[in-house]
PDB file of C-alpha atoms and ligand atoms in Angstrom:
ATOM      1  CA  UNK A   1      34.428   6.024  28.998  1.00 56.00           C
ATOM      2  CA  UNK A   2      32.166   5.508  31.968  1.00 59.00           C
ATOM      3  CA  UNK A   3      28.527   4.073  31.837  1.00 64.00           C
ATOM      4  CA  UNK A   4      28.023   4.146  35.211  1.00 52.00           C
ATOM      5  CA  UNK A   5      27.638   7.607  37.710  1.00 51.00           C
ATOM      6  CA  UNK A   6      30.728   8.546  38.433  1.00 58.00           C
ATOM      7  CA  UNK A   7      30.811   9.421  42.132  1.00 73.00           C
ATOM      8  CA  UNK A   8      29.130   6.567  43.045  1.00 85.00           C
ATOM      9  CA  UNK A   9      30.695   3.270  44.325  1.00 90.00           C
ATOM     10  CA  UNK A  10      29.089  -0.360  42.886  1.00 92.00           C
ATOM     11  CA  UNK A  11      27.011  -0.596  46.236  1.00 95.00           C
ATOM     12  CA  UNK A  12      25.730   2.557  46.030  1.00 92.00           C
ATOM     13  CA  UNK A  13      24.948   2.830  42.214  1.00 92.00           C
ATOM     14  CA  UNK A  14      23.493  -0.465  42.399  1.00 94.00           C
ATOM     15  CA  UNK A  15      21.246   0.519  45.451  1.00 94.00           C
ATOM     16  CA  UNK A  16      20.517   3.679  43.135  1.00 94.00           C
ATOM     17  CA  UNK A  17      19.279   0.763  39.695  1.00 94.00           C
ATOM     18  CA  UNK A  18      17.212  -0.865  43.084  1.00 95.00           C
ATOM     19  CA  UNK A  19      15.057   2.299  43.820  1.00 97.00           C
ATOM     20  CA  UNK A  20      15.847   4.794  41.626  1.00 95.00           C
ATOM     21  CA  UNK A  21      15.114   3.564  38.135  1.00 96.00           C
ATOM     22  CA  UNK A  22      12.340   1.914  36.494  1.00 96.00           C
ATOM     23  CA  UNK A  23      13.801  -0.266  33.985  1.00 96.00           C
ATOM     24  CA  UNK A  24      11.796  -1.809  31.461  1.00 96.00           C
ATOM     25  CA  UNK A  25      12.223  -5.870  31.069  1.00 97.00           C
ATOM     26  CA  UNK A  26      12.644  -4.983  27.201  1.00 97.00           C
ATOM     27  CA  UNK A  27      15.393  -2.325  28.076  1.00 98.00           C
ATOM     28  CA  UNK A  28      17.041  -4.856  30.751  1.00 96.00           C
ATOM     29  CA  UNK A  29      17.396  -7.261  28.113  1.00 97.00           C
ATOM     30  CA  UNK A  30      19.180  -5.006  25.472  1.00 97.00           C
ATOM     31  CA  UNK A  31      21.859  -3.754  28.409  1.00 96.00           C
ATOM     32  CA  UNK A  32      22.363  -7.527  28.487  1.00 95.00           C
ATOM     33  CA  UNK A  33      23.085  -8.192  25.187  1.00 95.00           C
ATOM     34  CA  UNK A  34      25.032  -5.204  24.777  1.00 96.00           C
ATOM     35  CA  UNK A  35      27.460  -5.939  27.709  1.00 94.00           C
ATOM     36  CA  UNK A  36      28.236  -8.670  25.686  1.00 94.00           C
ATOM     37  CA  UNK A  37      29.305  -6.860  22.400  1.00 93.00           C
ATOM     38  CA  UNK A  38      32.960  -4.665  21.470  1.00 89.00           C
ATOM     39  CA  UNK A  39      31.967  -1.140  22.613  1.00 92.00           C
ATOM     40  CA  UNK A  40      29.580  -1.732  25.417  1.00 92.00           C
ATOM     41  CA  UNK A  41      30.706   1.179  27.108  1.00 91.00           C
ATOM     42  CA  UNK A  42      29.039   3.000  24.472  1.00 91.00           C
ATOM     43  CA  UNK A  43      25.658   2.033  26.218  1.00 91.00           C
ATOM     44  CA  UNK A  44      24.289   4.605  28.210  1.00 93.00           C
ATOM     45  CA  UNK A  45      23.550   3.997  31.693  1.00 93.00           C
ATOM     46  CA  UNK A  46      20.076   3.009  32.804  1.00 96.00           C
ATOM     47  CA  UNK A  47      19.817   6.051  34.958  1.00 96.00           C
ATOM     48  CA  UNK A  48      20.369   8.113  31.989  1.00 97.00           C
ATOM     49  CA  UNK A  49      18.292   6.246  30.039  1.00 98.00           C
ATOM     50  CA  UNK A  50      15.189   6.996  32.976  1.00 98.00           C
ATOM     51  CA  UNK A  51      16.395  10.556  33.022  1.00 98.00           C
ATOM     52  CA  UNK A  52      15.805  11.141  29.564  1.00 98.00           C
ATOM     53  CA  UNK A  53      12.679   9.389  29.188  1.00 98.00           C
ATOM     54  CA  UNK A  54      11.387  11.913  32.351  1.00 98.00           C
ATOM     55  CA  UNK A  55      12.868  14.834  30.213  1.00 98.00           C
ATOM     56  CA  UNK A  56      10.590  13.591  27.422  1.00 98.00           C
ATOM     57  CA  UNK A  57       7.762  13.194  29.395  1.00 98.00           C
ATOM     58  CA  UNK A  58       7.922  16.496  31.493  1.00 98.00           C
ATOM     59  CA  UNK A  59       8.703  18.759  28.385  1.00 97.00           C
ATOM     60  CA  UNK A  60       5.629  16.708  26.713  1.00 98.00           C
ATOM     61  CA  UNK A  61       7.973  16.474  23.651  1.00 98.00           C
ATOM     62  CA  UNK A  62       6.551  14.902  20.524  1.00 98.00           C
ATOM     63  CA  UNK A  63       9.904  14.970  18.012  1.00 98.00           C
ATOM     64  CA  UNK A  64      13.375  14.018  18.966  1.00 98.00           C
ATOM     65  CA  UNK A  65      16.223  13.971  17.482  1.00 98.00           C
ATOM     66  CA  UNK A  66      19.385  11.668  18.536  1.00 98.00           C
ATOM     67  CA  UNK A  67      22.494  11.688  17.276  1.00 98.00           C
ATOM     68  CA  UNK A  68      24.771   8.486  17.980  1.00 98.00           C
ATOM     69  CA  UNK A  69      22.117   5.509  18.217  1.00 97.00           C
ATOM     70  CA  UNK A  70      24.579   2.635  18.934  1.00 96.00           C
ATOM     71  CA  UNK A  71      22.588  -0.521  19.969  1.00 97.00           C
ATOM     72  CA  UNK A  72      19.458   1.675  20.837  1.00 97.00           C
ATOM     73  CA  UNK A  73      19.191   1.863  24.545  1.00 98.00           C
ATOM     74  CA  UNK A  74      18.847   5.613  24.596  1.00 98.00           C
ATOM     75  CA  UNK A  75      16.153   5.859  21.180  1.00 98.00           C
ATOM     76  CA  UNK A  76      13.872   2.751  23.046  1.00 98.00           C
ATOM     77  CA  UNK A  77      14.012   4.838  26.550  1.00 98.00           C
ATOM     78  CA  UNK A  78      12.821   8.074  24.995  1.00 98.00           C
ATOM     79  CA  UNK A  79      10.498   6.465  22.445  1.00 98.00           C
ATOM     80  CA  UNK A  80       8.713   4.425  24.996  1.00 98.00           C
ATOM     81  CA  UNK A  81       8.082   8.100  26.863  1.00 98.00           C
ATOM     82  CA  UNK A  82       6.577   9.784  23.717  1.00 98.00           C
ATOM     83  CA  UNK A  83       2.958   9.657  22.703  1.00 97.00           C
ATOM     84  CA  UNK A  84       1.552   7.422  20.378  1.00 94.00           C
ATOM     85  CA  UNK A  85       2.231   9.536  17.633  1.00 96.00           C
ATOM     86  CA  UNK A  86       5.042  10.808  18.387  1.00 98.00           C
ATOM     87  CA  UNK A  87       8.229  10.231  16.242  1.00 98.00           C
ATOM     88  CA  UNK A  88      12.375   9.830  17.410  1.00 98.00           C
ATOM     89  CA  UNK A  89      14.654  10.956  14.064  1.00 98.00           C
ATOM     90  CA  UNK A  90      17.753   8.428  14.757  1.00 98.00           C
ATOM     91  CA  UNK A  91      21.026   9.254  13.331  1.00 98.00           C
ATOM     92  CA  UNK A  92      23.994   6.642  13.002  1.00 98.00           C
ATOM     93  CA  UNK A  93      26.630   5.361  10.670  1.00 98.00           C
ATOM     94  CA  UNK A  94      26.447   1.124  11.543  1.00 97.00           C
ATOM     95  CA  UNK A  95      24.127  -0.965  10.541  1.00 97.00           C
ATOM     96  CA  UNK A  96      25.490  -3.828  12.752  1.00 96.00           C
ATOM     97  CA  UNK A  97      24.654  -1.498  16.163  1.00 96.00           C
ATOM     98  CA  UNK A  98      21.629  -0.730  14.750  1.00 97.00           C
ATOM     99  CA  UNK A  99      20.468  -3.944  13.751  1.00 97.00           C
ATOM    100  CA  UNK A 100      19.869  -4.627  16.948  1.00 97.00           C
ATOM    101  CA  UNK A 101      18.073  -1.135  18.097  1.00 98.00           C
ATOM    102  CA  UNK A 102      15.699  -2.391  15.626  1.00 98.00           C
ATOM    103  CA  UNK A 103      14.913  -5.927  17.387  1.00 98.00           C
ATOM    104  CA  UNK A 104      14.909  -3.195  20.280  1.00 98.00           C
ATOM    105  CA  UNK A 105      12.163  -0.992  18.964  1.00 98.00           C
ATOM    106  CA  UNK A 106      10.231  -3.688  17.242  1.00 98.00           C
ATOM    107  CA  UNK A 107      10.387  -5.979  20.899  1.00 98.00           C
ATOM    108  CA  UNK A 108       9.057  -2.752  22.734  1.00 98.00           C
ATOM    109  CA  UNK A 109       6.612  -1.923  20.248  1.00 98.00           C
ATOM    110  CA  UNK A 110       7.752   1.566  19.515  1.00 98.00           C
ATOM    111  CA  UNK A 111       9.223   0.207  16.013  1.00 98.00           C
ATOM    112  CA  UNK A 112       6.455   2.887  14.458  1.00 98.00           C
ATOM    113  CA  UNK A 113       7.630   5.580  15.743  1.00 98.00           C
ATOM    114  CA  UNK A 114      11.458   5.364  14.777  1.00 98.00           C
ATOM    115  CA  UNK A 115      12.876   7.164  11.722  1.00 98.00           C
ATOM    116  CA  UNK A 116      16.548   5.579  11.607  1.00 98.00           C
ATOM    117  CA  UNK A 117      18.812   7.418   9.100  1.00 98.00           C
ATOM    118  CA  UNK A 118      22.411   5.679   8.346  1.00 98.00           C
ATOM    119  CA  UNK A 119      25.148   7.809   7.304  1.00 98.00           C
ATOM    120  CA  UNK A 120      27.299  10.824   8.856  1.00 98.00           C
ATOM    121  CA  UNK A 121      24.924  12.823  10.754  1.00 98.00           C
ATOM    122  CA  UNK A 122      26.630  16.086   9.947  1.00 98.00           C
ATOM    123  CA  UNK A 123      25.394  15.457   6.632  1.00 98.00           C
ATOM    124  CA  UNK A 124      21.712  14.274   8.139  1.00 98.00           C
ATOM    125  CA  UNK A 125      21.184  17.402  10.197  1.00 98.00           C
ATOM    126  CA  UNK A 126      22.284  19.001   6.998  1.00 98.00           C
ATOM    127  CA  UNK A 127      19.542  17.034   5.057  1.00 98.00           C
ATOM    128  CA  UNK A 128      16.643  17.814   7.757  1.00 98.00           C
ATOM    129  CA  UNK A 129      17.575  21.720   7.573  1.00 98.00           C
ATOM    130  CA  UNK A 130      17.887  21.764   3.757  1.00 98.00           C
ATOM    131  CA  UNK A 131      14.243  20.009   3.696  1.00 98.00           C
ATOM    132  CA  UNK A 132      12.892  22.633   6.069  1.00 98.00           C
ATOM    133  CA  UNK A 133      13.475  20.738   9.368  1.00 98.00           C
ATOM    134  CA  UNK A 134      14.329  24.025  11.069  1.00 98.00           C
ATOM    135  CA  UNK A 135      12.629  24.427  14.827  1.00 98.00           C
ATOM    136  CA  UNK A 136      11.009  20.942  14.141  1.00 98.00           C
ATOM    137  CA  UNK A 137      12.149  18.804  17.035  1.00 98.00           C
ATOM    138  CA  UNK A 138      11.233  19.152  20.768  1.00 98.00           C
ATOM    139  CA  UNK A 139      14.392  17.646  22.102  1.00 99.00           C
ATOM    140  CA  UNK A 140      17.406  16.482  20.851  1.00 99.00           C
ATOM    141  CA  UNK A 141      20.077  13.794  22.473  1.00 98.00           C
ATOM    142  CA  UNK A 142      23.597  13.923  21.345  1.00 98.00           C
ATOM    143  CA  UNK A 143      25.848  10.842  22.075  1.00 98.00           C
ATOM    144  CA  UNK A 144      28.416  10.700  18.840  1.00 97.00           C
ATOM    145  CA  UNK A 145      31.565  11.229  18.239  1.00 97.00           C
ATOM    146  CA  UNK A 146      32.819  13.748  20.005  1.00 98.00           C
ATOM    147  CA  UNK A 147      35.298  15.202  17.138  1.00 97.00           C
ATOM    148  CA  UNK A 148      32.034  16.305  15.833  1.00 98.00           C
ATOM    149  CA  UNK A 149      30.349  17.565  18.985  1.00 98.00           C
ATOM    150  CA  UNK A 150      30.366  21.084  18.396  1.00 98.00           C
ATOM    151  CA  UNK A 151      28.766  20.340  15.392  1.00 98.00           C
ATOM    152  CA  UNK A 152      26.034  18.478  15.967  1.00 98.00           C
ATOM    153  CA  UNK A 153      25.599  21.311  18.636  1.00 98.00           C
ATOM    154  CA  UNK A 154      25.172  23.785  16.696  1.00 98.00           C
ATOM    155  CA  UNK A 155      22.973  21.585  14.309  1.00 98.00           C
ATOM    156  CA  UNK A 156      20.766  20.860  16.992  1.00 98.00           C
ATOM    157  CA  UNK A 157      20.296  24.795  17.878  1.00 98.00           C
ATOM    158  CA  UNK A 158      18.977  24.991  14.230  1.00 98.00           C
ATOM    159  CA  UNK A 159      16.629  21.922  14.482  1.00 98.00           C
ATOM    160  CA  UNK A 160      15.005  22.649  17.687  1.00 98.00           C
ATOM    161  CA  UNK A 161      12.564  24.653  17.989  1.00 98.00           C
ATOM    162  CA  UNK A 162      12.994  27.698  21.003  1.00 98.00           C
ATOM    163  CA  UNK A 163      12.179  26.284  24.146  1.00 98.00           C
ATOM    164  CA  UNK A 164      13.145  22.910  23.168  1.00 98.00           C
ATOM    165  CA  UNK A 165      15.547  21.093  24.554  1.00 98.00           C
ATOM    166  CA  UNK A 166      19.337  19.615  23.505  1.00 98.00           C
ATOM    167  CA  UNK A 167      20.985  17.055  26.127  1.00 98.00           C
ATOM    168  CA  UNK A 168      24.940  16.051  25.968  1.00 98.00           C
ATOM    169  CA  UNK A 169      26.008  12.774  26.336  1.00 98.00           C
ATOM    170  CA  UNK A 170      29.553  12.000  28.132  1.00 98.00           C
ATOM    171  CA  UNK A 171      30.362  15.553  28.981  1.00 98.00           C
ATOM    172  CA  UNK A 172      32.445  14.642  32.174  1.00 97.00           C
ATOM    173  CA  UNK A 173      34.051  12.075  30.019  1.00 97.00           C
ATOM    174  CA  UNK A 174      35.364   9.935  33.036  1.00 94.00           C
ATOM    175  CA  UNK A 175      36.591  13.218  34.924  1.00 95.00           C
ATOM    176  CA  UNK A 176      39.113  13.977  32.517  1.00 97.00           C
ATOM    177  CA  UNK A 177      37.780  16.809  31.235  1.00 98.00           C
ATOM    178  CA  UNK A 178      39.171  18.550  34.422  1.00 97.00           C
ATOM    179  CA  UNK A 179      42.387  17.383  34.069  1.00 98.00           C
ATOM    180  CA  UNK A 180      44.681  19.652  32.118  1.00 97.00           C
ATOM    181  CA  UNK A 181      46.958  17.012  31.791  1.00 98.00           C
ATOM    182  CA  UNK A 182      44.646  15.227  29.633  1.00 98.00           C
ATOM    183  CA  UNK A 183      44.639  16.518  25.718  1.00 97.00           C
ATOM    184  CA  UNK A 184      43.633  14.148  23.129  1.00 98.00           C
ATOM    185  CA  UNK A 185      41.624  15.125  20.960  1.00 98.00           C
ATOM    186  CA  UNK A 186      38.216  13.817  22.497  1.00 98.00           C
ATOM    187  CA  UNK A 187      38.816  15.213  25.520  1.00 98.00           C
ATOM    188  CA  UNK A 188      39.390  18.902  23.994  1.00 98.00           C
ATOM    189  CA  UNK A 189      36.584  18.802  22.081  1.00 98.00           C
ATOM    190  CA  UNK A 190      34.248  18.280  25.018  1.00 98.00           C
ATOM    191  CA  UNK A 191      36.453  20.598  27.130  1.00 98.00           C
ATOM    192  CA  UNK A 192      35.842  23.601  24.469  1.00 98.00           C
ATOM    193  CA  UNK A 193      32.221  22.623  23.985  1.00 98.00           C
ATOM    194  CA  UNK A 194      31.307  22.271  27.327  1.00 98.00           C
ATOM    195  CA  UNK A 195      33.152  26.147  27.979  1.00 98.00           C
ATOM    196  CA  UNK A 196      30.974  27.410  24.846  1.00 98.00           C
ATOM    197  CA  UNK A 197      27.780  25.881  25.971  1.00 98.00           C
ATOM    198  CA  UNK A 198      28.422  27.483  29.634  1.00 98.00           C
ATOM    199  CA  UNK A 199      28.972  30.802  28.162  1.00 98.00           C
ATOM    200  CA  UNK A 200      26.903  30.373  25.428  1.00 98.00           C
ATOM    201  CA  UNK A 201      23.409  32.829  25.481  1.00 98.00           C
ATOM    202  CA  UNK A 202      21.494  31.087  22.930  1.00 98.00           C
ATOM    203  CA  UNK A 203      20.794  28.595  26.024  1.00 98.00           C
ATOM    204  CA  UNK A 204      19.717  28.110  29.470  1.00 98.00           C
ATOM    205  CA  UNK A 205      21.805  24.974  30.736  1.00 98.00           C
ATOM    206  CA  UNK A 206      22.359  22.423  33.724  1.00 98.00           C
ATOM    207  CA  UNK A 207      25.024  20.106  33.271  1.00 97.00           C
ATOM    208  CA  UNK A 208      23.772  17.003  35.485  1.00 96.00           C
ATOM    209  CA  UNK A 209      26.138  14.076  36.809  1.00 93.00           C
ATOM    210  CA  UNK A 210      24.156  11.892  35.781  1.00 93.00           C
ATOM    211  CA  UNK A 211      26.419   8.646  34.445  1.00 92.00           C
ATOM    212  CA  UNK A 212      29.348   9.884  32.452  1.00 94.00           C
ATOM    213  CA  UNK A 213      27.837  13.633  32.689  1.00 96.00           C
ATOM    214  CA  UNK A 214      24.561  14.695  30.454  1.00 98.00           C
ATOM    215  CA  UNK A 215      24.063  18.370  29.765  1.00 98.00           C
ATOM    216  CA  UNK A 216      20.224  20.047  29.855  1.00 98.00           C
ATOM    217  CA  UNK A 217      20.675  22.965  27.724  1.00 98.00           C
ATOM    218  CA  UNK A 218      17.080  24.174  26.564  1.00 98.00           C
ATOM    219  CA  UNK A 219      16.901  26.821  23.694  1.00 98.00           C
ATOM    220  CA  UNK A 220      15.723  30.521  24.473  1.00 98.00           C
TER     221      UNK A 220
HETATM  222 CA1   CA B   1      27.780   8.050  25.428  1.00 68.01          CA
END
């Protein structure tokens, strides 16, 4: 697992942090102590974090939806983007990780307009649709496990509305996605979602190498 643009050498991608990305101090300060916990690589990149938070602020999107909060790098990037009242629905099973997206929300001052829900987010997406969550979200980020990509997937075709958008997390998973030689079960289960998504009509997409790979699909 990459969290850094594959493609790019350390010179390059940190020339790319210098100029390219305007990182809050409150967002600096979380990659920090992140680094420093098991599973940092779970952390998206900062220029991830920057192009969602443009995503949010070009589609003008007022409800999100993440799946896979971790320590909450991704949730404070996109919340800080949203209006006032806008509101992020966040979707994780550890309450250690997000712990700390909470000190992270609360320390930007977006801590109003987070909704965190702890358990298995299959059964949250099935909770928002069974209370009439259909169409309700303007975007949706999915960074989760990816046994249950295709899932969330198709979840997140259900809970965004048309014209919405859904962004992918890790689909170049370190390049090995396009190597055949490579079939764990991770790896397959972006290989076969990324194929359905490409072929898939129920979406317009872009798959953008941005960090470990983010997909742009938005809903017709
Ligand atoms: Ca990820």
């Amino acid at each position: 697992m990459s969290n850094r643009s594959i493609g790019l050498d350390e010179e390059l991608h940190a020339y790319l942090l210098t100029v390219g990305v305007r990182e809050p101090e409150v967002l600096r300060a979380l990659r920090d102590e992140t680094a420093k916990m098991p599973n940092a690589g779970m952390q998206i990149a900062p220029e991830e974090g920057a192009t969602l938070a443009m995503l949010v602020r070009l589609t003008g999107a007022r409800r999100i939806l993440e799946v896979g909060t971790f320590t909450g790098y991704s949730s404070t990037a996109m919340a800080l983007a949203l209006p006032p009242d806008g509101r992020i629905t966040c979707c994780d099973v550890s309450r250690e990780w997000t712990d700390v997206a909470r000190r992270a929300w609360t320390d930007a001052g977006v801590a109003d307009r987070v909704e965190l829900r702890l358990g298995p987010a299959v059964e949250t997406l099935s909770e928002l649709l069974a209370a009439g969550g259909a169409g309700s979200f303007d975007l949706a980020f999915i960074d989760a496990d990816k046994a249950n990509y295709d899932a969330y997937y198709e979840g997140a075709l259900r809970l965004v509305r048309p014209g919405g958008l859904i962004t992918i997390d890790n689909v170049l998973w370190s390049g090995r996605v396009a190597d055949p030689s490579v079939n764990d079960d991770d790896t397959l289960a972006i290989r076969e979602l990324n194929a359905k998504i490409a072929a898939d009509p129920r979406v317009d997409v872009v798959m953008l190498p941005v960090a470990d790979g983010l997909t742009v699909a938005r809903i017709r």
